[in-house]
Tab-separated table of C-alpha atoms in Angstrom:
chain	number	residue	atom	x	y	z
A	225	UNK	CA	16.936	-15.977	-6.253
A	226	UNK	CA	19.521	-17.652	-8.574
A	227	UNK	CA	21.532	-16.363	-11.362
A	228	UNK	CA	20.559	-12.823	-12.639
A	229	UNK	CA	17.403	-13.083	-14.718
A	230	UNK	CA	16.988	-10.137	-17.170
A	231	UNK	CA	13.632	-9.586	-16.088
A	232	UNK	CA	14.674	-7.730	-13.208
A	233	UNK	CA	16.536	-5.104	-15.232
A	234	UNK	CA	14.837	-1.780	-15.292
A	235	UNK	CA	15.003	0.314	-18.388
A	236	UNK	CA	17.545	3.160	-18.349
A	237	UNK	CA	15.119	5.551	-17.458
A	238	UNK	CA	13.655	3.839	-14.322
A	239	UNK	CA	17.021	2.524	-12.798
A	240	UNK	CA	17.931	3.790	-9.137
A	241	UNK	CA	20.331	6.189	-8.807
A	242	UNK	CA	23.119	4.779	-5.993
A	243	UNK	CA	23.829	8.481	-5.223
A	244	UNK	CA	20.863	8.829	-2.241
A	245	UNK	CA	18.735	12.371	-1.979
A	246	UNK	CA	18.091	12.194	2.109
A	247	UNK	CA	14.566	13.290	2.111
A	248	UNK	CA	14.305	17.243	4.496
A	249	UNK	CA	11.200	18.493	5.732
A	250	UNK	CA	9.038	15.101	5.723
A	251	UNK	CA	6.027	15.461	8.000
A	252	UNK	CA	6.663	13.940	11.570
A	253	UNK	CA	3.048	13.850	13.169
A	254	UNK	CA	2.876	12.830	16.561
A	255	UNK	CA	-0.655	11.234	17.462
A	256	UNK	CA	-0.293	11.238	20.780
A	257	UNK	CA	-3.303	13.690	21.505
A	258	UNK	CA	-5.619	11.318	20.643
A	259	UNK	CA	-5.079	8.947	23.188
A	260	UNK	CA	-6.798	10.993	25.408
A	261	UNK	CA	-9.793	11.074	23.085
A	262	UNK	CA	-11.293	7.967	21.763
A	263	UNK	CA	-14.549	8.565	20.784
A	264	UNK	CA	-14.339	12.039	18.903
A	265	UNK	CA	-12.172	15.003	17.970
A	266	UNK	CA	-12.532	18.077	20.292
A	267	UNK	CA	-10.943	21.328	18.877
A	268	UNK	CA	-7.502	20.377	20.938
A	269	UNK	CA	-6.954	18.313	18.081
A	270	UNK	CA	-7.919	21.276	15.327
A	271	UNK	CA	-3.820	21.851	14.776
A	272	UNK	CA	-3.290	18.233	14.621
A	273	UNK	CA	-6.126	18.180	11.702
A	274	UNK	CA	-4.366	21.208	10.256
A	275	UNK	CA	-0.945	18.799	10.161
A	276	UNK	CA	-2.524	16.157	8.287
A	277	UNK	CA	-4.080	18.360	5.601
A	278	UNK	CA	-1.058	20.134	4.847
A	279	UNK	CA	1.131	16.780	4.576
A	280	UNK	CA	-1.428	15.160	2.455
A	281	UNK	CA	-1.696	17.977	0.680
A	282	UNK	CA	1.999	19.006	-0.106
A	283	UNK	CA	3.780	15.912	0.024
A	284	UNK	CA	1.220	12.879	0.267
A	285	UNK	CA	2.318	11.008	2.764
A	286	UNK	CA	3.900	11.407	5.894
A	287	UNK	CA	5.168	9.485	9.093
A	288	UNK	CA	3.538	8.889	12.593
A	289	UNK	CA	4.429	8.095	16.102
A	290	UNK	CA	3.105	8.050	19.376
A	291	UNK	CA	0.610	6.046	17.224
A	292	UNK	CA	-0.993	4.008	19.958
A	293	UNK	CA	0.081	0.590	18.107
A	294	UNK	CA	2.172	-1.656	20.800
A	295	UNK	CA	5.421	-2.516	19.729
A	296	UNK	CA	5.781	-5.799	20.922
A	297	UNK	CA	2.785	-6.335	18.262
A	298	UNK	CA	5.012	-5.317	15.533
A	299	UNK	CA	7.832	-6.900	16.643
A	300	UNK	CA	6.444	-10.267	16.974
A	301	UNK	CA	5.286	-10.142	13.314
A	302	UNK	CA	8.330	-8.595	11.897
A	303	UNK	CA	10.121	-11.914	13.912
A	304	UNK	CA	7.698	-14.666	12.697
A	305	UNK	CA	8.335	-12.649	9.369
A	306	UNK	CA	11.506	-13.504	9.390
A	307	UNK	CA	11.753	-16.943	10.314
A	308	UNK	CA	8.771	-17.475	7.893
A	309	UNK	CA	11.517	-16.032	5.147
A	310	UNK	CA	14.330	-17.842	6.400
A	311	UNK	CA	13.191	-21.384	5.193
A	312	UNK	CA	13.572	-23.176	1.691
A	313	UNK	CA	11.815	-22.322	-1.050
A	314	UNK	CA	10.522	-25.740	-1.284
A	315	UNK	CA	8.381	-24.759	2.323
A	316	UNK	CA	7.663	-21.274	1.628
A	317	UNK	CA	5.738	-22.901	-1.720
A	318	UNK	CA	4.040	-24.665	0.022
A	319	UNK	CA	1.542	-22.054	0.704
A	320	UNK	CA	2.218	-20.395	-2.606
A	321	UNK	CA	-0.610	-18.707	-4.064
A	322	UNK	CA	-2.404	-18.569	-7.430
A	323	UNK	CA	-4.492	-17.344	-9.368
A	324	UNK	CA	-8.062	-18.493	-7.880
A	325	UNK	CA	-6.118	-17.199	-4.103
A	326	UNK	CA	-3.821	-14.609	-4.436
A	327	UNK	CA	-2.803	-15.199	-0.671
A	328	UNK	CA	0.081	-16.391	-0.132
A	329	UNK	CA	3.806	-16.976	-1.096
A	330	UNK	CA	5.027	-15.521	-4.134
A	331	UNK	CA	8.370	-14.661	-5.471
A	332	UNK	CA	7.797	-13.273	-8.967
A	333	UNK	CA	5.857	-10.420	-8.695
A	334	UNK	CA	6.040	-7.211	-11.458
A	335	UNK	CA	5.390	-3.487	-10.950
A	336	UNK	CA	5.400	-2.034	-14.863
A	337	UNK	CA	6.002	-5.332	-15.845
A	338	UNK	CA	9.435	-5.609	-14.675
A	339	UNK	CA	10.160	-8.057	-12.217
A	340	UNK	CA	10.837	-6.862	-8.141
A	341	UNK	CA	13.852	-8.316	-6.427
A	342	UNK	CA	11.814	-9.207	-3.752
A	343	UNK	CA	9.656	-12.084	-2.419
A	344	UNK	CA	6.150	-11.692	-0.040
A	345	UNK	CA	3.359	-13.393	1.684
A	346	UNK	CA	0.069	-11.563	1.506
A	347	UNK	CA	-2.889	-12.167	4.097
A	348	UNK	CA	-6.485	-10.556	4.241
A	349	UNK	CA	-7.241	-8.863	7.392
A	350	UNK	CA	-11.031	-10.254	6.936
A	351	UNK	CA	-10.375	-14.454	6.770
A	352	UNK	CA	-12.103	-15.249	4.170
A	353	UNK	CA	-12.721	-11.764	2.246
A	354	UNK	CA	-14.856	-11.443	-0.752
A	355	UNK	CA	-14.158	-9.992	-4.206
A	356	UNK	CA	-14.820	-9.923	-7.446
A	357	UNK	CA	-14.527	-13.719	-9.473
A	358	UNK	CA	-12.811	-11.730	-12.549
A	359	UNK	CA	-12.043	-8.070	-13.678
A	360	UNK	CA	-14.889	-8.202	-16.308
A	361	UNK	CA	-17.592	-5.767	-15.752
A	362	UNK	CA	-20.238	-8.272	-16.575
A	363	UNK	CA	-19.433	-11.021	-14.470
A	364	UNK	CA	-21.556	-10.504	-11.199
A	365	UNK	CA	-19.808	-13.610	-9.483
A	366	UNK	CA	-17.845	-13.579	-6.361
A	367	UNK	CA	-15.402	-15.184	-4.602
A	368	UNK	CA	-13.786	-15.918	-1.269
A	369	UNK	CA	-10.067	-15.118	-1.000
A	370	UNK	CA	-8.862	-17.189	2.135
A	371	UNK	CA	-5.666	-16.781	4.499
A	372	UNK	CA	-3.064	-19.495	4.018
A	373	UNK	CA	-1.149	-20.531	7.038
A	374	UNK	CA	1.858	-21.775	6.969
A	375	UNK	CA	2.764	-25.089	9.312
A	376	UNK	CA	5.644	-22.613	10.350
A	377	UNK	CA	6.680	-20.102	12.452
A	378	UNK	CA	3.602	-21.408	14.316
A	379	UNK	CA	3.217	-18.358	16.140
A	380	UNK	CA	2.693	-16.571	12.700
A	381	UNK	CA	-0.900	-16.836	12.572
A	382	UNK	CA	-1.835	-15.088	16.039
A	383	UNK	CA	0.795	-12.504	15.491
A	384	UNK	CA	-0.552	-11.543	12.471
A	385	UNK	CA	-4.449	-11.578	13.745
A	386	UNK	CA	-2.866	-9.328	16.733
A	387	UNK	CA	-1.407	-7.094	14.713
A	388	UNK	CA	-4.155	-6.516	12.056
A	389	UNK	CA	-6.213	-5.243	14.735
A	390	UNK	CA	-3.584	-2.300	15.955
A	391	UNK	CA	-3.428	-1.956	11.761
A	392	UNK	CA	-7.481	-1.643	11.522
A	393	UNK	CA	-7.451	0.600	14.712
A	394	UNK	CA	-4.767	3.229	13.557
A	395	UNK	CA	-6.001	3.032	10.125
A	396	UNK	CA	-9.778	4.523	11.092
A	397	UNK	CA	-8.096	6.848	13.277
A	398	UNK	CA	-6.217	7.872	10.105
A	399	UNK	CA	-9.213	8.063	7.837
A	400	UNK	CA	-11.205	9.972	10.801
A	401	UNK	CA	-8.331	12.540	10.776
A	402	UNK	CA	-8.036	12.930	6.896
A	403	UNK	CA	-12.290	13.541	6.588
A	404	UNK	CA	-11.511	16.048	9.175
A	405	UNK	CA	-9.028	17.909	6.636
A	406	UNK	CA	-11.125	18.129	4.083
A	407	UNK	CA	-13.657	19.539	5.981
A	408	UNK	CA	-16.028	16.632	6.086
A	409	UNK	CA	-17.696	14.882	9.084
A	410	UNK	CA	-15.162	12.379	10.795
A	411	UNK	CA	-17.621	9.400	9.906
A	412	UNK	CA	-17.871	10.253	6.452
A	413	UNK	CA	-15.446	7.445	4.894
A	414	UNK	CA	-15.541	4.941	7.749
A	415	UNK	CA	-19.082	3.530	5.983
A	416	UNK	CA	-16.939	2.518	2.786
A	417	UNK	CA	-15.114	0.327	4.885
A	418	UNK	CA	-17.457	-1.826	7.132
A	419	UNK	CA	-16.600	-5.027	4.811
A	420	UNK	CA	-12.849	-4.322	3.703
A	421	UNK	CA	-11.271	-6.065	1.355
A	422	UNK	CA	-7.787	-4.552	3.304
A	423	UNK	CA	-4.562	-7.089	4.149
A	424	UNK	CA	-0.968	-6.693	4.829
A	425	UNK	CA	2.254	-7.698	2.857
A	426	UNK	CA	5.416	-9.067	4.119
A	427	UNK	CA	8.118	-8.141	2.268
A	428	UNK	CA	11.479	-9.618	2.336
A	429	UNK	CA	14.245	-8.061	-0.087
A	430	UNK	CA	17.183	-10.432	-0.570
A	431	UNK	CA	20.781	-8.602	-1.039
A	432	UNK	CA	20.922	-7.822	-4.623
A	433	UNK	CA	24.130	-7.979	-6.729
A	434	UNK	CA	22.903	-5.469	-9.289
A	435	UNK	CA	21.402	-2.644	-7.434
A	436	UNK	CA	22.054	-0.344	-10.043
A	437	UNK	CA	19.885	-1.817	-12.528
A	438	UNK	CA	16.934	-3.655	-10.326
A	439	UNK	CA	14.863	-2.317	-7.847
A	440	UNK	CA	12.839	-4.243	-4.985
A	441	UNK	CA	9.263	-2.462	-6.001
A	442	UNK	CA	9.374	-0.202	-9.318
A	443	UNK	CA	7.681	2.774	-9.315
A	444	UNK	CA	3.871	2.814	-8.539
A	445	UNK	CA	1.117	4.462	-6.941
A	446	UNK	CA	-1.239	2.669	-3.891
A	447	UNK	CA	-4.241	1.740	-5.839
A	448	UNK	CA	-6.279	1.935	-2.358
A	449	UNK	CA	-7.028	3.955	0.409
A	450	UNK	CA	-4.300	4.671	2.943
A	451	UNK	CA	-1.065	2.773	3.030
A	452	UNK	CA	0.894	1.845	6.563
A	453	UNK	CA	4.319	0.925	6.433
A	454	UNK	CA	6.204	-0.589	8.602
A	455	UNK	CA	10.281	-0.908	7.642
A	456	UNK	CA	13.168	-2.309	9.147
A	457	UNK	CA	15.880	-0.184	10.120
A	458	UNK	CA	18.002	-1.176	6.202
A	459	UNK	CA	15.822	1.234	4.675
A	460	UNK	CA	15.256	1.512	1.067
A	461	UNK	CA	11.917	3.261	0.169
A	462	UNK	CA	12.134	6.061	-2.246
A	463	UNK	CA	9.303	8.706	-2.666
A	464	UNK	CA	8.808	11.033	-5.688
A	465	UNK	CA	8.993	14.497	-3.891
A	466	UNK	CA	6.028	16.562	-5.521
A	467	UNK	CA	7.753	20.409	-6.117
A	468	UNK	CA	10.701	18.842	-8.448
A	469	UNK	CA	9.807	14.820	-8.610
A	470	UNK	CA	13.260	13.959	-7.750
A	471	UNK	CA	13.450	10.817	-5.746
A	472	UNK	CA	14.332	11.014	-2.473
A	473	UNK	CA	15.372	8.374	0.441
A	474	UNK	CA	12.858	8.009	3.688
A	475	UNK	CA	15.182	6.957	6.322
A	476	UNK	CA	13.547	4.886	8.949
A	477	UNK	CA	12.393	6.400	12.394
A	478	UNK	CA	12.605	3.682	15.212
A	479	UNK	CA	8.899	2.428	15.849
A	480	UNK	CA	7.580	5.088	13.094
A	481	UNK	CA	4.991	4.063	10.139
A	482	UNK	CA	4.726	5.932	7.285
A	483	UNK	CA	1.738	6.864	5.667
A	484	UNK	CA	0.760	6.803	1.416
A	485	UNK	CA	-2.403	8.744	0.630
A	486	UNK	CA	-3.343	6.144	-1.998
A	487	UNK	CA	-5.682	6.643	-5.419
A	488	UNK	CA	-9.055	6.502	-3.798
A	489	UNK	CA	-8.533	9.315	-1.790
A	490	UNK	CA	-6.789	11.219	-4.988
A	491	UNK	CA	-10.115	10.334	-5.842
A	492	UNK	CA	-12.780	11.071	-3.163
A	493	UNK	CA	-10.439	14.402	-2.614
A	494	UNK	CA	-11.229	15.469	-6.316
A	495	UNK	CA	-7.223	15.882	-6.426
A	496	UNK	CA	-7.158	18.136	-3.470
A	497	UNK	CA	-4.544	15.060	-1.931
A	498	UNK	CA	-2.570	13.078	-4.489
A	499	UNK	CA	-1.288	9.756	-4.794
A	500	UNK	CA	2.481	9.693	-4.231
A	501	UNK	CA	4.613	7.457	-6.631
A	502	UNK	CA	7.317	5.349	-5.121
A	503	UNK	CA	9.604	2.721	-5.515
A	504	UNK	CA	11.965	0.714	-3.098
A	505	UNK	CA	15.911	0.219	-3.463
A	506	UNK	CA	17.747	-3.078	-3.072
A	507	UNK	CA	21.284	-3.187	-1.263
A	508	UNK	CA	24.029	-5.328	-1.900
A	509	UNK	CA	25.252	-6.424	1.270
A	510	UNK	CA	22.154	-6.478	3.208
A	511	UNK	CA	18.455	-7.885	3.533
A	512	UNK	CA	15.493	-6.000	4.344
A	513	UNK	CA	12.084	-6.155	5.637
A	514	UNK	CA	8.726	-4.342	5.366
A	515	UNK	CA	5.278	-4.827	6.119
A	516	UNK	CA	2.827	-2.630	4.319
A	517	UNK	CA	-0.447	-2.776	5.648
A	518	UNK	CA	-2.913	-1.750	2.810
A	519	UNK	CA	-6.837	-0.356	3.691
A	520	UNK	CA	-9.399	-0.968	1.436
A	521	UNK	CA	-12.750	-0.586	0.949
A	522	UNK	CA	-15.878	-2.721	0.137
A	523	UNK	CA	-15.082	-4.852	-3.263
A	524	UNK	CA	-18.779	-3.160	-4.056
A	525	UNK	CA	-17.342	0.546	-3.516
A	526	UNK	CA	-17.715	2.428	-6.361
A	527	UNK	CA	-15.108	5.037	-6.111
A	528	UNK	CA	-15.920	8.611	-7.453
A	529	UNK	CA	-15.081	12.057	-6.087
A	530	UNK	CA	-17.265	13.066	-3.152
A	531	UNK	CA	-19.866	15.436	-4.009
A	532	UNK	CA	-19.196	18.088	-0.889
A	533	UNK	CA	-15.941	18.148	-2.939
A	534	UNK	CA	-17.268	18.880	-6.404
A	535	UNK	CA	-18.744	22.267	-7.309
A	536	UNK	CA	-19.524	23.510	-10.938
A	537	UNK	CA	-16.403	25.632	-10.937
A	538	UNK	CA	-14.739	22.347	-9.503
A	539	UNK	CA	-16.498	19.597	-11.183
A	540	UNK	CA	-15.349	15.771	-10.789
A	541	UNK	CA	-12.227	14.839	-12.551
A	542	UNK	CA	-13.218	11.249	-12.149
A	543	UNK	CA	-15.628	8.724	-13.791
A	544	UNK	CA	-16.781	6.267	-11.002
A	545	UNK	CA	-15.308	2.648	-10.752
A	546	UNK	CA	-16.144	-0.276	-9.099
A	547	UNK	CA	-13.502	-1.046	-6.556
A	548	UNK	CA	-13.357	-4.270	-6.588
A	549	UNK	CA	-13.114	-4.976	-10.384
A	550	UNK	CA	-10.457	-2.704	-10.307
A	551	UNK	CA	-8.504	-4.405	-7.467
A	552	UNK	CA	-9.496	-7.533	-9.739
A	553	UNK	CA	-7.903	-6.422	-12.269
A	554	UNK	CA	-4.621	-4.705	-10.836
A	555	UNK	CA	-4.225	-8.340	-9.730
A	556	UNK	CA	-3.800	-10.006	-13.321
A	557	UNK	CA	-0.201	-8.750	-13.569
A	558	UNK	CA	0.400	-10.921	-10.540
A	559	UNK	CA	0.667	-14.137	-12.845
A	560	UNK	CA	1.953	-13.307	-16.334
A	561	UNK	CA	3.775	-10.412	-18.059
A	562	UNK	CA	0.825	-7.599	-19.621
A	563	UNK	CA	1.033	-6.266	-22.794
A	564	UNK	CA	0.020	-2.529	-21.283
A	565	UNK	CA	0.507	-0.990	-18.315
A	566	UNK	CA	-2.007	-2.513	-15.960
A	567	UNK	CA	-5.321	-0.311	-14.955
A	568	UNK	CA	-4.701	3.040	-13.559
A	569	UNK	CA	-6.983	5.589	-11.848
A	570	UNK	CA	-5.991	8.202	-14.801
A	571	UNK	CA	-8.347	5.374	-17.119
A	572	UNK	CA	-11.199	7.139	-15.068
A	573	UNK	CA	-10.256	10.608	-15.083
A	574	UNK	CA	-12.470	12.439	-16.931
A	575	UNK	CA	-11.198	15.016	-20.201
A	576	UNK	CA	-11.875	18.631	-19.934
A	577	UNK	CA	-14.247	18.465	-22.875
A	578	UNK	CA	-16.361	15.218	-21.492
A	579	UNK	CA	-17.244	17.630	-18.147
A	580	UNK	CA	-18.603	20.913	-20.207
């Protein structure tokens, strides 16, 4: 990445403290009862349900295994990953994206409009997908965002399409299990997703020669659904622990993901699960990878708490927003330097005296 630019610099405030908080207590969940049963959830899986609820609730997120998604699948992404990485920046470029296709290459992204030591290549799990043209409300044109493929790793492409598949599986599994916990039927979200506008990030994090003043991803919140991570065994993701919002390190667990309860279902929940903030550390001496895998609804979604989950003592905190002109939106930031902090679910949330 060159000589130090000060764009990377975080402001005092926001700058990672090198002295690491080991994260106690964060929910393990093993999945493996499931495997047994595909099609629906019989009341041996009631304490599993029970798990779920209570880490979305408490912490929001949480980590998996026994998750049913092969790990030769993972690993041959995480390896076409890296050899994708390893090349010049002349032939990662060449797929570099923009701002009609934000699929691609890109090494300049910013999180609260400071840059992230860190470069990525983003695909959609739907090739093409379809969103919104532009962020404003009144423009009722679409496009189609489609996959760029790089000439190589050649093997990248059906690694990826493999793996997106285990991604899609686990992630309805997920959703099934989180409808569950809030008491709803196990179909209830599913419908939101039968187009999704989902895809998965690969992350690569170069060492970094100032890690006490950059940070790989500043501190954000998921703007979708659910959020799958997968991370090498470098580590480097922070989370904002909820009882004193001191940020603590999530140390890998060999062949673990680890789930983010993301802003729609802060939403949909009517706060009952919260969006956790979180940022990743960079490391001086060594490289890391990650690959998110982020599930997201219908660009047509409109997002609004769910009314099983409203009552007139509880009403909804929420105005409704279109999901995709949001996601249209979020995306702006991707290609020049905002004046505000970019579009937040809190621009929704509705004021005590706009509800009475």
């Amino acid at each position: 990445m060159g000589e130090v630019d000060p764009a990377f610099i975080q402001a005092v405030e926001h700058r990672p403290k090198l002295a690491i908080i080991e994260a106690e207590g964060i929910p393990l969940i093993d999945l493996s009862v499931l495997s047994s049963h595909e099609s629906s959830y019989p009341s041996s899986t009631e304490p599993l349900v029970a798990e779920i609820g209570e880490a979305c609730k408490n912490w929001g997120f949480f980590q998996v295994i026994n998750h049913g998604v092969p790990l030769e699948k993972r690993e041959k992404l995480e390896l076409a990953s890296r050899e994708f990485f390893a090349q010049s920046t002349e032939e990662k470029s060449k797929v570099k994206r923009d701002e009609v296709n934000v699929q691609g290459y890109y090494d300049t992204e910013r999180t609260k409009n400071v840059r992230d030591w860190k470069e990525v290549f983003d695909l959609t799990v739907k090739d093409p997908t379809v969103i919104p043209a532009s962020h404003e409300p009144d423009d009722k044109e679409l496009r189609k965002l489609v996959n760029r493929w790089p000439e190589y790793p050649s093997e990248l492409r059906e690694a990826f399409e493999e793996y997106a598949k285990a991604m899609e599986k686990l992630s309805y599994k997920l959703l099934e299990l989180i409808s569950l916990s809030l008491g709803l039927p196990e179909d209830r979200l599913g419908g939101f997703f039968d187009d999704h506008t989902s895809f998965i990030r690969l992350n690569h994090y170069p060492p970094c020669p100032i890690p006490h003043l950059a940070l790989g991803v500043g501190r954000h919140k998921d703007g979708g659904a659910l959020t799958i991570l997968a991370q090498d065994d470098v580590g480097g993701l922070e989370v904002k622990r909820k009882i004193d919002r001191e940020w603590i390190h999530v140390k890998p667990t060999p062949n673990a993901y680890i789930i983010n309860v993301g802003d729609i279902i802060q939403v949909w929940s009517n706060e009952r699960y919260e969006s956790v903030e979180h940022r990743v550390m960079v490391n001086s001496t060594k490289e890391r990878f990650s690959m998110p895998f982020f599930f997201n609804p219908d660009h047509n979604v409109m997002v609004e708490p769910l009314k099983e989950l409203t009552t007139a003592q509880n009403p909804a905190k929420y105005k409704a927003y279109n999901w995709g002109k949001f996601m249209a939106n979020r995306k702006r930031s991707n290609f020049k330097k905002l004046d505000v902090e970019n579009i937040q679910i809190y621009h929704f949330r509705i004021k005590l005296d706009e509800s009475s």
